[in-house]
């Protein structure tokens, strides 16, 4: 039977990081239900991937962490990244934003500019995912970006109009519930296809840096079940984990 979502949104004016607070709360109380959402107007220590920080001016953007308890095996944990990305793409597509792409593993791009980032933290029990925190930073109404994050953009910069963060969160949760439904119905092939089709720079000859910072050329083809990026290079098809490769932007 399909699990129905009841979203339980708690808003904080300011905190250190929605992911950190969610992690502490879920660790302290394992009975917290799937669908719990922490949203804030401002993070004092917003976290990005690989130890980066996440810039977001007060009350300008969507900053939230969502708790899921998907019944999937650890080996398939990349499906969570995929559904989170696809929910964001659907939301932005509904706002009439064109040229949406997913920069592996889970950045949302518009053309060559980043509009959203996702930080996923899984808590495991044996070979299963016990709980999953999906942290989302979506640039909505911010127009100036000060950090050295490459090429940021926002909904306002693209569409020239303000959007309600409350409405954006509700739409995102709606899209995510739809994606979770697909996952429960084991529509993995459909999810895989959508994600692959949207991959940034897929089938384009592009420059990358390997783990030693050595540049090489290659063409992104797909992502493996384990979430490795598959690139055709002069030496044939190679697979890369997140820390093993950088895009040259
Ligand atoms: C990235 O692109 O590096 C990931 C950025 C993720 C940012 C979001 S904002 C809400 C949640 N809380 C955090 O501290 N980080 C994520």
PDB file of N, CA, C and O and ligand atoms in Angstrom, residues 17-19 43 45-49 54 63-65 107 114 117-119 135-137, ligand 1:
ATOM      1  N   UNK A  17      21.861  25.130  11.383  1.00  0.00           N
ATOM      2  CA  UNK A  17      21.662  24.426  10.113  1.00  0.00           C
ATOM      3  C   UNK A  17      20.442  23.524  10.273  1.00  0.00           C
ATOM      4  O   UNK A  17      20.338  22.806  11.283  1.00  0.00           O
ATOM      5  N   UNK A  18      19.533  23.561   9.304  1.00  0.00           N
ATOM      6  CA  UNK A  18      18.327  22.718   9.417  1.00  0.00           C
ATOM      7  C   UNK A  18      18.719  21.240   9.419  1.00  0.00           C
ATOM      8  O   UNK A  18      18.109  20.440  10.116  1.00  0.00           O
ATOM      9  N   UNK A  19      19.756  20.872   8.651  1.00  0.00           N
ATOM     10  CA  UNK A  19      20.185  19.464   8.650  1.00  0.00           C
ATOM     11  C   UNK A  19      20.719  19.053  10.019  1.00  0.00           C
ATOM     12  O   UNK A  19      20.411  17.972  10.508  1.00  0.00           O
ATOM     13  N   UNK A  43      20.192  30.555   8.299  1.00  0.00           N
ATOM     14  CA  UNK A  43      21.119  29.612   8.932  1.00  0.00           C
ATOM     15  C   UNK A  43      22.429  30.319   9.244  1.00  0.00           C
ATOM     16  O   UNK A  43      23.003  30.967   8.362  1.00  0.00           O
ATOM     17  N   UNK A  45      25.122  28.588  10.176  1.00  0.00           N
ATOM     18  CA  UNK A  45      26.180  27.676   9.686  1.00  0.00           C
ATOM     19  C   UNK A  45      25.603  26.721   8.653  1.00  0.00           C
ATOM     20  O   UNK A  45      25.671  25.496   8.826  1.00  0.00           O
ATOM     21  N   UNK A  46      25.009  27.300   7.609  1.00  0.00           N
ATOM     22  CA  UNK A  46      24.424  26.469   6.552  1.00  0.00           C
ATOM     23  C   UNK A  46      25.507  25.596   5.923  1.00  0.00           C
ATOM     24  O   UNK A  46      26.592  26.069   5.612  1.00  0.00           O
ATOM     25  N   UNK A  47      25.197  24.325   5.776  1.00  0.00           N
ATOM     26  CA  UNK A  47      26.206  23.372   5.291  1.00  0.00           C
ATOM     27  C   UNK A  47      25.956  22.971   3.846  1.00  0.00           C
ATOM     28  O   UNK A  47      24.837  22.684   3.449  1.00  0.00           O
ATOM     29  N   UNK A  48      27.040  22.954   3.077  1.00  0.00           N
ATOM     30  CA  UNK A  48      26.973  22.442   1.714  1.00  0.00           C
ATOM     31  C   UNK A  48      27.668  21.086   1.650  1.00  0.00           C
ATOM     32  O   UNK A  48      28.043  20.535   2.687  1.00  0.00           O
ATOM     33  N   UNK A  49      27.841  20.580   0.451  1.00  0.00           N
ATOM     34  CA  UNK A  49      28.530  19.294   0.306  1.00  0.00           C
ATOM     35  C   UNK A  49      30.027  19.481   0.516  1.00  0.00           C
ATOM     36  O   UNK A  49      30.534  20.592   0.438  1.00  0.00           O
ATOM     37  N   UNK A  54      26.829  27.072   2.972  1.00  0.00           N
ATOM     38  CA  UNK A  54      25.729  27.418   2.060  1.00  0.00           C
ATOM     39  C   UNK A  54      25.267  28.824   2.373  1.00  0.00           C
ATOM     40  O   UNK A  54      24.813  29.118   3.471  1.00  0.00           O
ATOM     41  N   UNK A  63      14.933  27.291   2.677  1.00  0.00           N
ATOM     42  CA  UNK A  63      15.953  26.531   3.405  1.00  0.00           C
ATOM     43  C   UNK A  63      15.197  25.545   4.278  1.00  0.00           C
ATOM     44  O   UNK A  63      14.448  25.961   5.178  1.00  0.00           O
ATOM     45  N   UNK A  64      15.367  24.289   4.010  1.00  0.00           N
ATOM     46  CA  UNK A  64      14.604  23.319   4.802  1.00  0.00           C
ATOM     47  C   UNK A  64      15.282  21.963   4.809  1.00  0.00           C
ATOM     48  O   UNK A  64      16.158  21.678   3.974  1.00  0.00           O
ATOM     49  N   UNK A  65      14.882  21.151   5.770  1.00  0.00           N
ATOM     50  CA  UNK A  65      15.302  19.748   5.795  1.00  0.00           C
ATOM     51  C   UNK A  65      14.064  18.907   6.001  1.00  0.00           C
ATOM     52  O   UNK A  65      13.193  19.245   6.807  1.00  0.00           O
ATOM     53  N   UNK A 107      22.983  18.851  -7.711  1.00  0.00           N
ATOM     54  CA  UNK A 107      22.810  20.306  -7.836  1.00  0.00           C
ATOM     55  C   UNK A 107      21.787  20.562  -8.934  1.00  0.00           C
ATOM     56  O   UNK A 107      21.786  19.867  -9.953  1.00  0.00           O
ATOM     57  N   UNK A 114      23.851  27.705 -10.927  1.00  0.00           N
ATOM     58  CA  UNK A 114      23.263  26.855  -9.882  1.00  0.00           C
ATOM     59  C   UNK A 114      22.134  27.586  -9.162  1.00  0.00           C
ATOM     60  O   UNK A 114      22.329  28.682  -8.659  1.00  0.00           O
ATOM     61  N   UNK A 117      20.837  23.528  -4.155  1.00  0.00           N
ATOM     62  CA  UNK A 117      21.751  22.474  -3.722  1.00  0.00           C
ATOM     63  C   UNK A 117      21.032  21.575  -2.723  1.00  0.00           C
ATOM     64  O   UNK A 117      20.093  22.008  -2.041  1.00  0.00           O
ATOM     65  N   UNK A 118      21.483  20.352  -2.660  1.00  0.00           N
ATOM     66  CA  UNK A 118      20.844  19.362  -1.783  1.00  0.00           C
ATOM     67  C   UNK A 118      21.927  18.682  -0.960  1.00  0.00           C
ATOM     68  O   UNK A 118      22.977  18.310  -1.498  1.00  0.00           O
ATOM     69  N   UNK A 119      21.657  18.542   0.324  1.00  0.00           N
ATOM     70  CA  UNK A 119      22.591  17.823   1.201  1.00  0.00           C
ATOM     71  C   UNK A 119      21.816  16.686   1.871  1.00  0.00           C
ATOM     72  O   UNK A 119      20.909  16.939   2.661  1.00  0.00           O
ATOM     73  N   UNK A 135      18.264  17.865   2.923  1.00  0.00           N
ATOM     74  CA  UNK A 135      18.413  19.308   3.150  1.00  0.00           C
ATOM     75  C   UNK A 135      18.396  20.029   1.812  1.00  0.00           C
ATOM     76  O   UNK A 135      19.160  19.673   0.906  1.00  0.00           O
ATOM     77  N   UNK A 136      17.532  21.024   1.706  1.00  0.00           N
ATOM     78  CA  UNK A 136      17.395  21.725   0.418  1.00  0.00           C
ATOM     79  C   UNK A 136      17.601  23.227   0.593  1.00  0.00           C
ATOM     80  O   UNK A 136      16.998  23.857   1.486  1.00  0.00           O
ATOM     81  N   UNK A 137      18.454  23.761  -0.242  1.00  0.00           N
ATOM     82  CA  UNK A 137      18.626  25.208  -0.318  1.00  0.00           C
ATOM     83  C   UNK A 137      18.260  25.618  -1.736  1.00  0.00           C
ATOM     84  O   UNK A 137      18.952  25.241  -2.685  1.00  0.00           O
TER      85      UNK A 137
HETATM   86  C1  LIG B   1      25.409  22.005  -1.808  1.00  0.00           C
HETATM   87  O1  LIG B   1      25.084  22.335  -2.936  1.00  0.00           O
HETATM   88  O2  LIG B   1      26.599  22.056  -1.457  1.00  0.00           O
HETATM   89  C2  LIG B   1      24.363  21.541  -0.853  1.00  0.00           C
HETATM   90  C3  LIG B   1      23.706  22.697  -0.185  1.00  0.00           C
HETATM   91  C4  LIG B   1      22.596  22.295   0.766  1.00  0.00           C
HETATM   92  C5  LIG B   1      22.088  23.474   1.543  1.00  0.00           C
HETATM   93  C6  LIG B   1      20.901  23.119   2.380  1.00  0.00           C
HETATM   94  S1  LIG B   1      20.124  24.535   3.079  1.00  0.00           S
HETATM   95  C7  LIG B   1      19.142  23.520   4.082  1.00  0.00           C
HETATM   96  C8  LIG B   1      20.015  22.368   4.558  1.00  0.00           C
HETATM   97  N1  LIG B   1      20.704  22.717   5.772  1.00  0.00           N
HETATM   98  C9  LIG B   1      22.016  22.828   5.595  1.00  0.00           C
HETATM   99  O3  LIG B   1      22.846  23.150   6.470  1.00  0.00           O
HETATM  100  N2  LIG B   1      22.338  22.555   4.325  1.00  0.00           N
HETATM  101  C10 LIG B   1      21.154  22.186   3.557  1.00  0.00           C
END
